[in-house]
Every structure is written in structure tokens, then in C-alpha cells.
Short mmCIF file of C-alpha atoms in Angstrom, two decimals:
data_model
loop_
_atom_site.label_atom_id
_atom_site.label_comp_id
_atom_site.label_asym_id
_atom_site.label_seq_id
_atom_site.Cartn_x
_atom_site.Cartn_y
_atom_site.Cartn_z
CA MET V 1 -32.30 -2.79 -17.49
CA MET V 2 -28.85 -4.18 -16.59
CA LYS V 3 -27.39 -0.67 -16.49
CA GLN V 4 -30.21 0.43 -14.18
CA THR V 5 -29.34 -2.50 -11.89
CA HIS V 6 -25.69 -1.44 -11.80
CA ASN V 7 -26.68 2.16 -11.06
CA ALA V 8 -28.85 0.95 -8.18
CA THR V 9 -25.92 -0.98 -6.71
CA ILE V 10 -23.58 2.01 -7.08
CA GLU V 11 -26.16 4.20 -5.34
CA LYS V 12 -26.58 1.66 -2.55
CA ALA V 13 -22.82 1.60 -2.00
CA ARG V 14 -22.61 5.40 -2.07
CA SER V 15 -25.41 5.72 0.46
CA THR V 16 -24.78 2.85 2.88
CA ALA V 17 -21.34 1.23 2.31
CA GLU V 18 -23.11 -2.09 2.74
CA LEU V 19 -22.55 -4.57 -0.08
CA SER V 20 -22.93 -8.32 -0.33
CA HIS V 21 -20.30 -10.52 -1.96
CA GLU V 22 -22.50 -10.72 -5.05
CA GLU V 23 -22.84 -6.93 -5.22
CA LEU V 24 -19.07 -6.49 -4.90
CA VAL V 25 -18.59 -8.91 -7.79
CA GLU V 26 -21.21 -7.03 -9.79
CA LEU V 27 -19.37 -3.72 -9.37
CA LEU V 28 -16.00 -5.28 -10.18
CA ASN V 29 -17.55 -6.67 -13.36
CA LEU V 30 -18.90 -3.30 -14.50
CA PRO V 31 -18.29 -2.55 -18.19
CA GLN V 32 -15.74 0.14 -18.92
CA GLN V 33 -18.35 2.70 -19.98
CA GLN V 34 -19.70 2.72 -16.41
CA LEU V 35 -16.33 3.35 -14.78
CA PRO V 36 -16.89 7.15 -14.70
CA SER V 37 -20.10 6.69 -12.70
CA LEU V 38 -18.39 4.36 -10.25
CA MET V 39 -15.41 6.69 -9.85
CA ALA V 40 -17.66 9.71 -9.37
CA ALA V 41 -19.56 7.94 -6.58
CA ALA V 42 -16.30 6.93 -4.90
CA ASP V 43 -14.93 10.46 -5.20
CA GLU V 44 -18.08 11.88 -3.61
CA VAL V 45 -17.81 9.44 -0.70
CA ARG V 46 -14.11 10.25 -0.31
CA GLN V 47 -14.82 13.96 -0.12
CA ARG V 48 -17.68 13.48 2.33
CA THR V 49 -15.90 11.08 4.68
CA VAL V 50 -12.15 11.83 4.65
CA GLY V 51 -12.01 15.19 2.95
CA ASN V 52 -9.93 16.73 0.17
CA GLN V 53 -6.50 16.36 1.70
CA VAL V 54 -3.95 13.93 0.28
CA HIS V 55 -1.47 12.40 2.71
CA LEU V 56 2.11 12.07 1.52
CA ARG V 57 4.14 9.18 2.95
CA GLY V 58 7.84 9.27 2.11
CA ILE V 59 9.24 5.76 1.62
CA ILE V 60 12.84 4.99 2.56
CA GLU V 61 13.67 1.63 0.95
CA PHE V 62 16.63 0.85 3.16
CA SER V 63 17.55 -2.68 2.05
CA ASN V 64 16.72 -4.93 -0.90
CA TYR V 65 18.11 -8.07 0.73
CA CYS V 66 15.39 -10.61 1.53
CA ARG V 67 15.33 -14.11 2.98
CA GLN V 68 11.98 -14.97 1.37
CA HIS V 69 11.18 -16.65 -1.96
CA CYS V 70 7.92 -14.95 -2.95
CA CYS V 71 7.12 -15.93 -6.53
CA TYR V 72 6.05 -12.43 -7.60
CA CYS V 73 8.89 -10.37 -6.14
CA GLY V 74 12.16 -9.40 -7.75
CA LEU V 75 13.80 -9.11 -4.33
CA ARG V 76 13.37 -12.84 -3.69
CA ALA V 77 16.41 -14.48 -2.10
CA ASN V 78 17.36 -16.63 -5.08
CA ASN V 79 17.36 -13.83 -7.64
CA ASN V 80 21.08 -13.58 -8.34
CA ASP V 81 20.69 -10.94 -11.03
CA ILE V 82 19.98 -8.03 -8.73
CA ASP V 83 22.40 -5.50 -7.27
CA ARG V 84 21.90 -5.76 -3.54
CA TYR V 85 22.32 -2.83 -1.18
CA ARG V 86 21.83 -1.76 2.41
CA LEU V 87 21.68 1.80 3.68
CA THR V 88 23.64 2.53 6.81
CA PRO V 89 21.75 3.81 9.86
CA GLU V 90 23.38 7.19 9.23
CA GLN V 91 22.10 7.26 5.63
CA ILE V 92 18.61 6.35 6.80
CA LEU V 93 18.55 9.10 9.43
CA ASP V 94 20.02 11.70 7.06
CA THR V 95 17.35 10.82 4.49
CA ALA V 96 14.64 11.04 7.15
CA ARG V 97 15.81 14.51 8.20
CA THR V 98 15.82 15.76 4.62
CA ALA V 99 12.35 14.34 3.97
CA THR V 100 10.98 15.86 7.15
CA GLN V 101 12.40 19.25 6.21
CA ALA V 102 10.82 18.92 2.76
CA GLY V 103 7.38 18.59 4.34
CA TYR V 104 6.69 14.86 4.81
CA ARG V 105 4.62 14.12 7.91
CA THR V 106 4.92 10.31 7.67
CA LEU V 107 8.02 8.30 6.84
CA VAL V 108 7.91 4.64 5.85
CA LEU V 109 10.87 2.37 6.55
CA GLN V 110 10.57 -0.46 4.05
CA SER V 111 12.83 -3.37 3.23
CA GLY V 112 12.99 -6.99 2.31
CA GLU V 113 13.21 -9.36 5.27
CA ASP V 114 16.89 -8.61 5.77
CA PRO V 115 18.35 -10.61 8.70
CA LEU V 116 21.32 -8.23 9.05
CA PHE V 117 19.01 -5.44 10.26
CA SER V 118 18.28 -6.63 13.79
CA PRO V 119 15.00 -5.78 15.53
CA LYS V 120 17.03 -3.66 17.96
CA THR V 121 18.56 -1.60 15.11
CA ILE V 122 15.16 -0.95 13.54
CA ALA V 123 13.78 0.02 16.96
CA GLU V 124 16.61 2.50 17.45
CA LEU V 125 16.02 4.00 14.00
CA THR V 126 12.30 4.28 14.71
CA ALA V 127 12.91 6.08 18.00
CA GLU V 128 15.31 8.56 16.36
CA ILE V 129 12.94 9.32 13.49
CA LYS V 130 10.02 9.83 15.89
CA LYS V 131 12.05 12.64 17.49
CA MET V 132 11.75 14.49 14.16
CA GLY V 133 8.02 14.99 14.78
CA VAL V 134 6.68 12.62 12.13
CA ALA V 135 4.63 9.42 12.13
CA VAL V 136 6.56 6.24 11.40
CA THR V 137 5.32 3.31 9.35
CA LEU V 138 7.32 0.09 9.20
CA SER V 139 7.13 -2.45 6.37
CA CYS V 140 9.61 -5.19 7.20
CA GLY V 141 7.63 -8.40 6.69
CA GLU V 142 6.51 -11.17 8.97
CA ARG V 143 8.07 -10.98 12.43
CA SER V 144 7.37 -12.31 15.90
CA TYR V 145 4.92 -10.74 18.32
CA GLU V 146 7.87 -9.74 20.51
CA THR V 147 9.55 -7.91 17.63
CA TYR V 148 6.37 -6.04 16.74
CA GLN V 149 6.01 -5.14 20.41
CA LEU V 150 9.58 -3.82 20.54
CA TRP V 151 9.01 -1.62 17.51
CA ARG V 152 5.70 -0.35 18.85
CA GLU V 153 7.34 0.57 22.15
CA ALA V 154 10.03 2.41 20.15
CA GLY V 155 7.31 4.60 18.67
CA ALA V 156 6.18 2.95 15.42
CA ASP V 157 2.67 4.14 14.58
CA ARG V 158 1.78 1.93 11.62
CA TYR V 159 2.74 -1.29 9.92
CA LEU V 160 2.24 -2.27 6.30
CA ILE V 161 1.85 -6.00 5.66
CA LYS V 162 -0.36 -6.77 2.69
CA GLN V 163 -2.51 -9.87 2.58
CA GLU V 164 -1.62 -10.09 -1.16
CA THR V 165 -4.62 -12.36 -1.86
CA ALA V 166 -7.59 -13.65 0.15
CA ASP V 167 -7.44 -17.04 -1.62
CA PRO V 168 -5.55 -19.43 0.72
CA ALA V 169 -4.60 -21.79 -2.13
CA LEU V 170 -3.31 -18.98 -4.34
CA TYR V 171 -1.45 -17.52 -1.36
CA LYS V 172 0.44 -20.80 -0.89
CA CYS V 173 1.38 -20.74 -4.56
CA ILE V 174 2.80 -17.23 -4.55
CA ARG V 175 4.46 -17.46 -1.12
CA PRO V 176 5.92 -20.98 -0.86
CA GLY V 177 6.18 -22.30 2.67
CA HIS V 178 3.73 -19.76 4.08
CA THR V 179 -0.01 -19.58 4.66
CA LEU V 180 -2.56 -16.81 4.54
CA GLN V 181 -3.46 -17.62 8.13
CA GLU V 182 0.11 -16.80 9.22
CA ARG V 183 -0.13 -13.47 7.43
CA LEU V 184 -3.43 -12.64 9.10
CA GLN V 185 -2.01 -13.64 12.48
CA CYS V 186 0.59 -10.90 12.02
CA GLN V 187 -2.17 -8.40 11.31
CA HIS V 188 -4.04 -9.51 14.44
CA TRP V 189 -0.91 -9.09 16.55
CA LEU V 190 -0.31 -5.63 15.13
CA LYS V 191 -3.88 -4.57 15.85
CA ASP V 192 -3.61 -5.94 19.39
CA LEU V 193 -0.46 -3.87 19.92
CA GLY V 194 -2.18 -0.68 18.79
CA TYR V 195 -0.65 -0.28 15.34
CA GLN V 196 -2.60 1.22 12.48
CA VAL V 197 -2.41 -1.58 9.92
CA GLY V 198 -2.02 -1.37 6.18
CA SER V 199 -2.98 -4.31 4.00
CA GLY V 200 -3.76 -4.66 0.31
CA CYS V 201 -3.61 -6.99 -2.64
CA MET V 202 -2.24 -7.35 -6.15
CA ILE V 203 -4.70 -7.16 -9.01
CA GLY V 204 -4.18 -9.54 -11.92
CA LEU V 205 -2.29 -12.40 -10.28
CA PRO V 206 -2.31 -15.63 -12.34
CA GLY V 207 -5.25 -17.73 -11.16
CA GLN V 208 -7.02 -14.80 -9.51
CA THR V 209 -10.73 -14.23 -10.14
CA VAL V 210 -13.08 -11.31 -9.63
CA GLU V 211 -14.69 -13.38 -6.89
CA THR V 212 -11.31 -13.56 -5.15
CA LEU V 213 -10.91 -9.79 -5.41
CA ALA V 214 -14.34 -9.32 -3.85
CA ARG V 215 -13.22 -11.57 -1.02
CA ASP V 216 -10.06 -9.45 -0.68
CA LEU V 217 -12.25 -6.44 0.02
CA GLN V 218 -14.40 -8.39 2.46
CA LEU V 219 -11.36 -9.68 4.32
CA MET V 220 -9.90 -6.19 4.69
CA LYS V 221 -13.20 -4.93 6.06
CA GLU V 222 -13.42 -7.86 8.48
CA MET V 223 -9.88 -7.09 9.68
CA HIS V 224 -10.72 -3.38 10.18
CA ILE V 225 -7.78 -2.38 8.03
CA ASP V 226 -6.72 1.27 8.27
CA MET V 227 -4.98 1.54 4.89
CA SER V 228 -5.15 -0.55 1.73
CA GLY V 229 -2.48 -0.49 -0.96
CA MET V 230 -3.84 -2.09 -4.13
CA GLY V 231 -2.00 -2.04 -7.42
CA PRO V 232 -1.74 -4.02 -10.65
CA PHE V 233 0.40 -7.14 -10.70
CA ILE V 234 3.49 -6.54 -12.85
CA PRO V 235 5.42 -9.75 -13.65
CA HIS V 236 9.14 -9.73 -12.96
CA PRO V 237 11.33 -11.65 -15.47
CA LYS V 238 13.40 -13.23 -12.70
CA THR V 239 10.49 -14.81 -10.84
CA PRO V 240 8.39 -17.95 -11.34
CA LEU V 241 5.44 -15.73 -12.38
CA HIS V 242 7.37 -14.09 -15.22
CA LEU V 243 4.93 -15.44 -17.83
CA GLY V 244 1.91 -13.86 -16.14
CA CYS V 245 -0.01 -10.98 -17.68
CA THR V 246 0.21 -7.46 -16.32
CA GLY V 247 -2.78 -6.49 -14.21
CA SER V 248 -5.50 -4.36 -15.74
CA ILE V 249 -5.46 -0.62 -15.10
CA PHE V 250 -9.23 -0.62 -15.61
CA LEU V 251 -9.81 -3.33 -12.98
CA THR V 252 -7.39 -1.62 -10.59
CA LEU V 253 -9.40 1.60 -10.77
CA LYS V 254 -12.59 -0.35 -10.12
CA MET V 255 -11.00 -1.97 -7.07
CA LEU V 256 -9.97 1.43 -5.72
CA ALA V 257 -13.41 2.91 -6.27
CA VAL V 258 -15.25 -0.05 -4.78
CA ALA V 259 -12.87 -0.10 -1.81
CA ARG V 260 -13.67 3.57 -1.12
CA LEU V 261 -17.41 2.90 -1.33
CA TYR V 262 -17.23 -0.25 0.80
CA MET V 263 -14.75 1.06 3.41
CA PRO V 264 -15.22 4.85 3.44
CA TRP V 265 -12.64 5.42 6.20
CA LEU V 266 -9.72 3.95 4.26
CA LEU V 267 -6.42 5.62 3.71
CA LEU V 268 -6.20 4.58 0.08
CA PRO V 269 -2.92 5.06 -1.84
CA ALA V 270 -2.51 5.91 -5.47
CA THR V 271 0.14 3.23 -5.88
CA THR V 272 3.47 3.49 -7.65
CA ALA V 273 2.62 0.33 -9.61
CA LEU V 274 -0.37 2.04 -11.20
CA ALA V 275 1.71 5.15 -11.94
CA SER V 276 4.35 2.90 -13.50
CA LEU V 277 1.83 1.58 -16.03
CA HIS V 278 -0.03 4.78 -16.88
CA PRO V 279 1.35 8.33 -17.21
CA GLU V 280 -1.62 9.67 -15.25
CA GLY V 281 -1.94 6.71 -12.92
CA ARG V 282 -1.82 8.79 -9.77
CA GLU V 283 -4.35 11.31 -11.05
CA LEU V 284 -6.76 8.55 -12.07
CA ALA V 285 -6.42 6.91 -8.66
CA LEU V 286 -7.13 10.21 -6.90
CA ARG V 287 -10.28 10.56 -9.00
CA ALA V 288 -11.29 7.02 -7.99
CA GLY V 289 -11.20 7.77 -4.25
CA ALA V 290 -7.50 7.61 -3.32
CA ASN V 291 -6.17 9.99 -0.67
CA VAL V 292 -2.54 8.87 -0.17
CA ILE V 293 0.59 9.08 -2.32
CA MET V 294 3.80 7.36 -1.24
CA PRO V 295 6.80 8.88 -3.07
CA ASN V 296 10.23 7.26 -2.92
CA VAL V 297 12.61 9.41 -0.87
CA SER V 298 15.52 6.95 -0.82
CA PRO V 299 18.94 8.28 -1.85
CA GLU V 300 18.92 8.63 -5.63
CA GLU V 301 21.65 6.07 -6.32
CA PHE V 302 19.53 3.32 -4.75
CA ARG V 303 16.02 4.16 -6.02
CA SER V 304 16.20 1.95 -9.12
CA LEU V 305 17.56 -1.06 -7.20
CA TYR V 306 14.44 -1.84 -5.15
CA GLN V 307 12.91 -3.84 -8.01
CA ILE V 308 9.91 -5.72 -6.72
CA TYR V 309 8.66 -5.44 -10.31
CA PRO V 310 10.29 -4.13 -13.50
CA GLY V 311 9.71 -0.68 -14.95
CA LYS V 312 9.07 0.84 -11.55
CA LEU V 313 8.46 4.59 -11.70
CA ASN V 314 11.58 6.38 -10.51
CA HIS V 315 12.66 10.00 -10.45
CA HIS V 316 15.91 11.93 -10.34
CA ASP V 317 14.67 14.93 -8.39
CA SER V 318 15.90 15.93 -4.99
CA ILE V 319 13.58 14.97 -2.13
CA THR V 320 12.37 18.57 -1.83
CA ASP V 321 11.86 19.09 -5.58
CA TYR V 322 9.88 15.86 -5.89
CA PHE V 323 7.71 16.76 -2.90
CA ASN V 324 6.88 20.04 -4.61
CA ARG V 325 6.17 18.29 -7.92
CA ILE V 326 3.74 15.88 -6.25
CA LYS V 327 2.18 18.82 -4.40
CA GLN V 328 1.54 20.54 -7.76
CA LEU V 329 -0.04 17.36 -9.14
CA ILE V 330 -2.37 17.19 -6.14
CA GLU V 331 -3.34 20.84 -6.35
CA LYS V 332 -4.04 20.49 -10.07
CA GLU V 333 -6.63 17.88 -9.09
CA GLY V 334 -8.30 20.42 -6.79
CA ARG V 335 -6.92 18.78 -3.66
CA SER V 336 -4.38 19.83 -1.02
CA VAL V 337 -1.48 18.21 0.79
CA ALA V 338 -2.30 17.25 4.38
CA ILE V 339 -0.17 18.91 7.04
CA ASP V 340 -1.21 16.64 9.92
CA LEU V 341 0.32 13.24 10.71
CA GLY V 342 -2.41 11.48 8.78
CA HIS V 343 -3.52 8.95 11.36
CA SER V 344 -6.28 6.46 10.68
CA PHE V 345 -9.85 7.59 10.09
CA LEU V 346 -11.14 4.21 11.28
CA PRO V 347 -12.09 4.98 14.92
CA SER V 348 -14.75 7.53 13.90
CA PHE V 349 -16.52 4.79 11.97
CA HIS V 350 -16.49 2.26 14.82
CA GLN V 351 -17.47 4.24 17.89
#
């Protein structure tokens, strides 16, 4: 009887995308033997709503300096056991050109909150990269409305700023001196300025509950998020959360599948964190409803230094060779690489 109840909830989600908090919790609590049914429903919704194409976003991690003290992040300011680096503007633009020539249609400029990269410099880089005919996503932390406006006027299309957790108390614990409300204010500003906004959360944080994860999904839907990056929490030995347990691959796949069912329009990445924990992490995520992969296209000598968490999946291929390798992975799953700019699917669901 319980299994029939779960099947009814999966079918409701597949058919309507309308789920209560209790139904979200129910799906996130599904036993492992029902994961294939949940993933199959999510995959069917993905195919029906956003198609078979997978969007590749090339990430340029241009600085691992950060002024913040987030308790989960290896880039935190007071980690003195990390080799810090900054790419020069010339290195960033050279990397962007190579990635564009390889076939990437979106480039992501990502860094810690590095005060030496001024808003003006990032605006200039954004404007130059836009001339290459690609979409530009920025992921540079919490900034002022005026800074976001400057970057938008320079041509930035998207901004990635994850909510991390929908639990205000837990948020204060993992980001000392900051509040969830401040984070959400940034997302509101970005939406007001016309950005496509990426959010997301970590799965398996100490003190997190399934109820919290259900609220994470509800919050992202309330905020009309365009993209959601969700991956397992991986504790870093040089952070206050170093004694935490690694997030569950099983629960991560459930979160991806439920997110696809609950927010059919999402651009949903198969995250590097999941691929770092499982040799077929990306393939499993694609089968659970994902339609984005975000490969690292930073210069090879710096790829291993952007250590938000340990054991991060890295590669030694050229940008072009790795693009082709990811393309083969996607095609093996019966999917294809998108050749458009990969803008948000959200407007078609809110007309």
C-alpha cells in the first residue's frame, strides 16, 4: 500500500508539477528501490519540457582569493594552506577564445569574492567575452545593486548565487556574519535587473533535514529560479565542517529528480561534486533529469587549485579535447549537445 502511495505521488508530480511540502518530503524519503521509477518520471518530464539537448557551460575559475569565511569552503579567507592564484585579464580572454572555438556557447566567470578584481575590470572582461558571440554567466558572490547593474549593462546574461540552504539558522552557521535574507535580496536584485538567476543548495550539510531540502525546492520555485545547481556536500579538511559526513549520492539523485518534476523548466546541472564522488555521476544525473554540464576550462596549471572541496574532479585534457570527451558522454546517453546559447526556459512556463 505504501508503494502504491509513492507511485501516486510520482504520477501526480509527473502530470502536474504541483506538490505540497509533505509530498516533496515523501518523495525525498523514497526507499532506494524506488529511485528508478522516480528518475524515469523525471527523465520523461525533462524530455517533454526542455528536450534532449544538454547545455555545456565552460567555467573559467579566474581567482581563488576570497574575503569570506564560509564554513564549508576551502577558499575561505583564513585557510592558509592553499596556493592562491589570480588569472590576468589576458589569460581570461585567451581562455575564453579557446573555449568558444572549441564549441562552448556559454562561459562562466567564477571566483571567490576577490577584492583585487574591481567591478570595472569584471565589466570590461564581460563586454569583451560577449563580443565572442557567447552567453556570459558571472559567479562572483554577494555584491551591491550598483555592481550587478554595471555587469548587466556590460552584457552579463546570468548570475549564479546559490542559496546554499533554505534554513535561516543553518545559513547563519555556515556563513558567519551573513543571513539568508541578504542572499535572497541579491537574487531579487538580479531578477529585477533582468538576469537569469542560478541558485542551488548543498545536500548533506550537518544539521540539514529532508524537510529543509523540501523547503529548498519550494524556495527556488517561489524565487522563479532559472537554474539550480545541487550537489552533495563534501567536507574540506581545512574548514570548521571538516568532521561532517559526505552527502549521499542517492539523496542527491532524488533531489535532482524531484527538482525536475517540481520545476520542469529548470536548467539543471549534473554537478562536478556528484561526478567527483561517483565515476558515472554525470551520467546518473542526466538520467535523473539534468540537462546542463559545466566543465572546467581554466588553464590546466590552475584547475586543481580551486578547491572548494577536496577530491574535486579534474582533467588534463586540452579545452577542445575535453569538450569532445563530454560530447561523447552525452551522445552515449542518447542526448545531444545544444548549439544555441541555452537561455532560460522559464518564460514559457509563466506567460
